Amino acid sequence: MRAIGPHGPVQLQSQVRRLLGVLLADRGKPVPVDRIVDRLWGDDPPPTASKIVHVSIGRLRTALEPSIARAADSTVVVTAPDGYIVRAEALDLDLYEDQRRRAEELASTRPAAALEAATRARELWRGRPWGPQADEPWLQASVSELEERHRSLEELWADLTLRCGQPEQAIEHLKSAAEREPLRERRWIQLMLALYRTGRQADALREYERARAVLRDEIGIEPSPDLRRLELAVLQQDPKIEHVVIPDEEHRSPTSFVGRDQDLVRLGRALERDRLVTVVGIGGIGKTRIVEELAHRRRHLGSVLRVSLSGLDTTDRFEAHVATQLGLFVDGPDPLVEVLAAAIGDEPTLLTIDAAEAMTDDVGALALGLLPTCGRLQIVVTSRVPLGVGVERLFRLSRLPEARVGEPLEGTDLQLMIDRAGYDELSLDERRLGELQRACSAAAGIPLLVELAARSFELGSAGQVTAGAGASDHEVVRAAIAHSLESVDQSARNLLASGSVLPGGMSEAMAAALAGLDPDAARRALRQLAWLHLLDASPGLRSLRYRSLDPIRSALLDDLDPCRREQAVACAGSTLQEIVDRLWPDHTAPVNAGALDDVEEEHENLRFLLADRLAHDPVRALELAISASDFWAMRGHGIEGRTWLARATTAAAPSGLLKWRADLALVRATRTLAEVAELREPLEQACAEARAGDDSQVIFGGLLIYLAIARGWHGDRAGATRALDEAETIDRHVGSEWSAANLDHVRALDRALVGDLVGARDLQRSYAARMLELGDPIGAAMGRYLAATMGDMAGRTDVLGDISASRELATATKDVSLLCQLLRLEARVLERSADERSLAVLADAAEQLEACGGIRAAAIARRDLGLFALGSGDLVEAAGQLQRAVPVLIRLDRSAAAPGLAGIARVALQLGDEPLAIRIAAAVPRMRLRYAPASADDERRARELLDEMDLPPCGDPVPDDERLLELCLECVADLRIGAVAASAPDQ
């Protein structure tokens, strides 16, 4: 931090410089002397602290304004009735923030001007704000926020440099940035793009390998899908990365849109008239492709949500499947329609649901539940049959018209054939044109079959699909598949048939297992099939994934011999069991964080195989569910995982070691201490049984650790200590450092229960450090989270460092459930700090929660943000945040909605609308969480807000539960933001 007076930079003594930092942190506002003393000396001020402050103020004035004769003449450091005010003109930080904001505002529309502003901002940045003073507890949050914003600016500057065609200017900076912050994958993406665009393809690939090595070595995970997509694009010299960053095109189809322009216009008009449109047609007619194009062209009008039900054939997986596809973290037992309605709200949104023919009842019910509550939602469904609901408009997609001699080719089957075969229309002679027309005729105007035939021409084969006269559409598809398969060897044919059993497609490793091939041979077979359009290739978490398009898969499954199908499912089940077994192969060592992505990639196949095993072999289903328990907990699917475990346990009726393993898996599928405490009774029973057996002391020790947590949560400290002592005895025989560290972790929790929160926090920090040494980033993240929680409970002000460390680890391991808890904790800590500068951080937490699918947690953060604004008198901000939060909470967490609803009543009252305030206030006491006891803290905050208003009772009768929900939503909607904004100048 530098001080600049009228004649240039000023040298200040250390104490005076720190005093200036204190005043500048609250620039323009009075800073009381007691606050200055607290920030300069903390808990141990000298007896003459106030006097030292007054003397230092005098020295600061003299240094900054040497010409003034007395203190009263100072225009920079002014004495106020309740402290001192520093009135500095524009600081470097102000100029920096102006340019930074300008760069962000212009980035999407004027990249060159934005780059100029970003460059100026970077030139103004002089390192860490406040210098050495930045580490002081009262300033840490603000400095961390500024530094994070600057990191984002650096990334924006690099993006703009690439967009403006100046990649060579960014390379050295990006190399340094990647070295400093190797876990920020965006740095590596930008560096690879800059190198590739300057003709250094090999260097770009070498940087990918460096990034992959860093991520593996430091936190044990693979690169993100974005980074892997870019590696693939660089390998293939994809023209899309010449000027556009890969993630921007994530959902864009790789093929051109040919032959359906008029249909696309008609579909858009249908959607303008009706909010639910079902695109109906036979398999392969192009339903998915036209909806993809519609979504891409309408993305600027609002959010686009995509769901594919391809391969889903049972309703009991529908809700979990849709939630996963939409990235929703369902942290409660709410119906999918409630969670999705809360996520969409009143925002303009297009929801596309593909391949709904096997799930028409579920999709229809979902649409009927969403449309009345989400007023700006539009839904486009693709299906071979209508949904059969009254509000549905059908849009029937026809075959492509046949090209006729002498007429334009636009919109015809021949136009698509020529495009996909890679021909130049003007260079085609009559013979080749005739061959293409005959192939189109055999394909019957079905785009998928036209594309299959086009591949044959690309490979030099002019053969035709022969299905016979009067063949059905299904027979034509079969004939097209058979014709395409003539170009591949028998191993590829076998792989295509076996892979059709898996609804989630195949990785290269899964394909090798299914076909009994070595990895290289499997990769060759997959690429042959993908080249022929028999398989669709897309980037996965680890490698490319391959799946059959629906019409092809349907035909393959129909032709698959039952015995062959059973063998393929059994082989896939064994392969998947090996994959999930890699998560936690040794119960005396950490979970393998790197294996989480492997299981994530096979999630839909995991669901399919669990359902299949439950029907045919419940014991093997239970084995699979047990092995996957940690994946479900850490990737935000805890409720789904516990449901599978319960179903499999009931069906298998296990005993002995298998039962105890199932009990341990059930408790490991939890993510909070409260969830563990709910399982105390089965834990007591399992430990009593395991104590009498000798099958596995390691499993018994794990059960004892969780039992100690459950007992301690219920106040049974003596019982918790006995369980820990017994577990320690077992651990001494096992000799595992990791198990011993986990025992220390639980003893730290025990210390917290007796009130020693500070000591417990220190132990959790030590535990986190030990977990990192032992290669367990998951345990380390949980340790730092608990350290932050205990520090917060103890009233400590230095918990943000623990939160930040835990968030970094949780983000790296994609532990979405822990990330939601961390962001909620950070929001609460910042709200309690009553520091206006924390509002931006709190809002950012809400945005991040929404981004990771934590809809309920994001709404709670917004509720607290609104209540904070209400307390500071900002009615516009309060009303805006509360109106976003309360409708979500009314649907998902009525207890948490109560304070927010009371806050809205207070806003209504301050606007002079007492009747509305009374109606809202009457509903507040009825806000109760439907599935759990109401939060005492929520009830207290709601009651305090109501007491402050002192409203008369509402004369209307108390409505029933459903009407209460409607009434609350109506009341929230009645509070118009425009009315609030109009009243703001009078506040």
mmCIF file with all atom_site columns, C-alpha atoms in Angstrom, residues 47 63 105-106 257 259 274 320 424 431 509 615 619 660 716 749 778 780 849 888 927 972:
data_model
loop_
_atom_site.group_PDB
_atom_site.id
_atom_site.type_symbol
_atom_site.label_atom_id
_atom_site.label_alt_id
_atom_site.label_comp_id
_atom_site.label_asym_id
_atom_site.label_entity_id
_atom_site.label_seq_id
_atom_site.pdbx_PDB_ins_code
_atom_site.Cartn_x
_atom_site.Cartn_y
_atom_site.Cartn_z
_atom_site.occupancy
_atom_site.B_iso_or_equiv
_atom_site.pdbx_formal_charge
_atom_site.auth_seq_id
_atom_site.auth_comp_id
_atom_site.auth_asym_id
_atom_site.auth_atom_id
_atom_site.pdbx_PDB_model_num
ATOM 1  C CA . PRO A 1 47  ? -3.007  0.929   28.166  1.00 0.00 ? 47  PRO A CA 1
ATOM 2  C CA . ALA A 1 63  ? 2.728   13.520  6.263   1.00 0.00 ? 63  ALA A CA 1
ATOM 3  C CA . GLU A 1 105 ? -19.474 -5.067  -19.406 1.00 0.00 ? 105 GLU A CA 1
ATOM 4  C CA . LEU A 1 106 ? -17.941 -4.840  -22.901 1.00 0.00 ? 106 LEU A CA 1
ATOM 5  C CA . PHE A 1 257 ? -28.078 -28.486 -40.296 1.00 0.00 ? 257 PHE A CA 1
ATOM 6  C CA . GLY A 1 259 ? -32.839 -29.971 -45.166 1.00 0.00 ? 259 GLY A CA 1
ATOM 7  C CA . ASP A 1 274 ? -48.208 -23.349 -27.158 1.00 0.00 ? 274 ASP A CA 1
ATOM 8  C CA . ALA A 1 320 ? -32.956 -39.542 -10.439 1.00 0.00 ? 320 ALA A CA 1
ATOM 9  C CA . ASP A 1 424 ? -19.315 -30.834 -54.157 1.00 0.00 ? 424 ASP A CA 1
ATOM 10 C CA . ARG A 1 431 ? -23.722 -41.387 -63.140 1.00 0.00 ? 431 ARG A CA 1
ATOM 11 C CA . ALA A 1 509 ? -12.478 -49.913 -21.329 1.00 0.00 ? 509 ALA A CA 1
ATOM 12 C CA . ALA A 1 615 ? -34.647 -58.608 -10.373 1.00 0.00 ? 615 ALA A CA 1
ATOM 13 C CA . VAL A 1 619 ? -27.022 -60.426 -3.465  1.00 0.00 ? 619 VAL A CA 1
ATOM 14 C CA . TRP A 1 660 ? -22.305 -55.440 8.306   1.00 0.00 ? 660 TRP A CA 1
ATOM 15 C CA . ASP A 1 716 ? -24.200 -40.081 25.188  1.00 0.00 ? 716 ASP A CA 1
ATOM 16 C CA . LEU A 1 749 ? -15.791 -34.154 17.459  1.00 0.00 ? 749 LEU A CA 1
ATOM 17 C CA . ILE A 1 778 ? -11.708 -36.016 0.541   1.00 0.00 ? 778 ILE A CA 1
ATOM 18 C CA . ALA A 1 780 ? -8.900  -33.248 4.231   1.00 0.00 ? 780 ALA A CA 1
ATOM 19 C CA . LEU A 1 849 ? -24.682 -22.914 -5.259  1.00 0.00 ? 849 LEU A CA 1
ATOM 20 C CA . VAL A 1 888 ? -38.031 -21.678 -3.864  1.00 0.00 ? 888 VAL A CA 1
ATOM 21 C CA . MET A 1 927 ? -44.356 -22.401 7.400   1.00 0.00 ? 927 MET A CA 1
ATOM 22 C CA . VAL A 1 972 ? -44.729 -12.763 -2.987  1.00 0.00 ? 972 VAL A CA 1
#
